[in-house]
Amino acid sequence: MSSLFPNYARRPIHLVEGKGTIVTDSNGKSYLDFISGIAVNNLGHAHPTLTQALEQQSRKLWHVSNLFESPEQEALAATLMQDTHLSHMFFCNSGAEANEAAMKLARKYTGKHTIITFKQSFHGRTFGAMAATGQDKVKHGFGPLLPSFLTIPFNDPESLAEVEMDDVAAIMLEVIQGEGGVNEITPGFAKAIDDVCKEHGILLIVDEVQTGIGRTGTRFAYEKTVLKPDILTLAKGLGGGFPIGAMAGTSDLAAAFSPGTHGTTFGGNPLAVCVAQAVVQHIFNPLFLEEVKEKSAYLRKRLQQILPDSPFVIKGSGLLIGIECGVDVIPWIEELQEKGLLVVQAGETVIRLLPPLTVSRQEIDKATDILGSVLTEVPVVS
Ligand SMILES: Cc1ncc(COP(=O)(O)O)c(C=O)c1O
């Protein structure tokens, strides 16, 4: 019997090693890793630049409190926010924590309470992030929930127009809802959000925990929209596998987080920050991002060649791709794993592909061959 809480539906394989896109289990079986720790290992496993950065820092200093100044955090903030309208940064340890910081900052700055979020969104498992999340299954049994969250349909300007905005501090959204089914914001809805925020002085929080750090082929997914977040949250890919989260904001907001208002012991830990600096410098290279876009186009083309139009619909952006299958995808995911391809679902009916951004075309070929053989042949029990 396991001595771990059974809160994860763990797959019965033990992964012990990884190199690039390939991971190996304790029986020596290899897999193409098209999960990447759910959009975490953006540079693949054991990337030499990251290994070296971590090794070097581990010989210098593991931890120092935020009681002391940190040129390393300053440098990472500068790398992340270069050529953006954002100017201040707070480092934490996870996506949920980044969103907690964002929501606290929005309330403190505006003095208002309501935060509008969207159906099928996912913002994390802490009380605030859970209340913000637009999925009942995530909240079930944990009530009473934090008040003053209003969850409305995504990509629906009419529902947005009906909201009474007087007490609204912020609107929080994912540009592509990752967990909720790889649902991309429409240009029309992005425009409606932008208009409402401007008209009512509402802050826009963009949660890029899953979509940020090159995952969609740009530094941040919001860059492909008209949206200009007042607050941006990051985690997952930021540390390439080393836990770190971050919240960025505009200069107007800085004074609201005065000394003592918010903090965390480990946030901006030197080990995390030095690895994140190496990750971000590597990924924010325009040539690297261009390649992500090219690989995305290649992967989509291969999927279109291999899968029939019906019932499959390919969606997403960059290397966050969803295959809408219209049925429960778990049996397929198990079969794909059996054949050496690791993928994860999004919602109930979508197979999500999140290869490392360093994935090769040959690896894309192999993965799509496996997908083609499984999705077109194995009957699904729904
Ligand atoms: C968009 C988004 N926000 C927040 C989170 C929560 O991040 P974490 O698990 O690091 O707390 C996730 C995790 O899947 C996410 O996808």
Coordinates of N, CA, C and O and ligand atoms in Angstrom, one line a residue, residues 38 93-97 99 122-125 174 176 178-179 207-211 233 235-236 352, ligand 1:
I38 N 4.0 18.5 -18.1 CA 2.9 19.5 -18.4 C 3.5 20.9 -18.6 O 3.3 21.8 -17.8
N93 N 7.1 30.3 -6.1 CA 7.5 28.9 -6.3 C 6.6 28.1 -7.2 O 6.9 27.0 -7.6
S94 N 5.4 28.6 -7.6 CA 4.5 27.8 -8.4 C 3.5 28.7 -9.1 O 3.4 29.9 -8.8
G95 N 2.7 28.1 -10.0 CA 1.7 28.9 -10.7 C 0.6 29.4 -9.8 O 0.1 30.5 -9.9
A96 N 0.1 28.5 -8.9 CA -1.0 28.9 -8.0 C -0.5 30.1 -7.1 O -1.2 31.1 -6.9
E97 N 0.7 30.1 -6.7 CA 1.3 31.2 -5.8 C 1.4 32.5 -6.7 O 1.2 33.6 -6.1
N99 N -0.6 33.3 -9.1 CA -1.9 33.8 -9.2 C -2.4 34.4 -7.9 O -3.2 35.4 -7.9
F122 N -8.3 27.2 -15.6 CA -7.6 26.6 -14.4 C -6.6 27.5 -14.0 O -5.7 28.0 -14.7
H123 N -6.6 27.8 -12.6 CA -5.6 28.8 -12.1 C -4.9 28.2 -10.9 O -4.0 28.9 -10.4
G124 N -5.1 27.0 -10.5 CA -4.3 26.4 -9.4 C -5.2 25.9 -8.3 O -6.5 25.9 -8.3
R125 N -4.6 25.3 -7.3 CA -5.3 24.5 -6.2 C -5.3 25.2 -4.9 O -5.9 24.6 -3.9
E174 N -6.7 32.9 -19.2 CA -5.7 32.3 -19.9 C -5.9 32.6 -21.4 O -7.0 32.4 -21.9
I176 N -4.8 30.8 -23.8 CA -5.3 29.5 -24.3 C -5.5 28.7 -23.0 O -4.6 28.5 -22.2
G178 N -5.4 25.8 -21.0 CA -4.6 24.6 -21.2 C -5.3 23.4 -20.6 O -5.7 22.4 -21.3
E179 N -5.6 23.4 -19.3 CA -6.2 22.3 -18.6 C -7.7 22.1 -19.1 O -8.2 21.0 -19.2
D207 N -2.9 34.9 -17.1 CA -2.3 33.7 -16.5 C -1.5 32.9 -17.6 O -2.2 32.2 -18.4
E208 N -0.2 33.1 -17.6 CA 0.6 32.4 -18.6 C 1.4 31.3 -18.0 O 2.6 31.0 -18.4
V209 N 0.9 30.7 -16.9 CA 1.6 29.7 -16.3 C 1.9 28.5 -17.2 O 3.0 28.0 -17.2
Q210 N 0.9 28.2 -18.1 CA 1.1 27.1 -19.1 C 1.6 27.6 -20.4 O 2.4 27.0 -21.1
T211 N 1.2 28.8 -20.8 CA 1.4 29.3 -22.2 C 2.7 30.1 -22.3 O 3.1 30.4 -23.5
T233 N 1.2 36.3 -15.0 CA 1.8 35.3 -14.1 C 2.4 34.1 -14.9 O 2.0 33.8 -16.0
A235 N 5.1 30.4 -14.4 CA 5.6 29.3 -13.6 C 6.1 28.2 -14.6 O 6.8 28.5 -15.6
K236 N 5.7 27.0 -14.3 CA 6.0 25.8 -15.2 C 7.3 26.0 -16.0 O 8.4 25.7 -15.5
R352 N -3.7 16.3 -25.4 CA -2.8 17.5 -25.4 C -1.4 17.1 -25.7 O -0.8 16.2 -25.1
Ligands
LIG1 C1 -2.9 28.2 -16.5 C2 -2.5 27.6 -15.2 N1 -2.5 28.4 -14.1 C3 -2.0 27.9 -12.9 C4 -1.7 26.6 -12.7 C5 -1.2 26.1 -11.4 O1 0.2 26.0 -11.4 P1 0.9 25.2 -10.2 O2 0.5 23.7 -10.4 O3 2.4 25.4 -10.4 O4 0.4 25.7 -8.9 C6 -1.6 25.8 -13.8 C7 -1.2 24.3 -13.7 O5 -1.6 23.5 -14.5 C8 -2.1 26.2 -15.1 O6 -2.1 25.5 -16.2

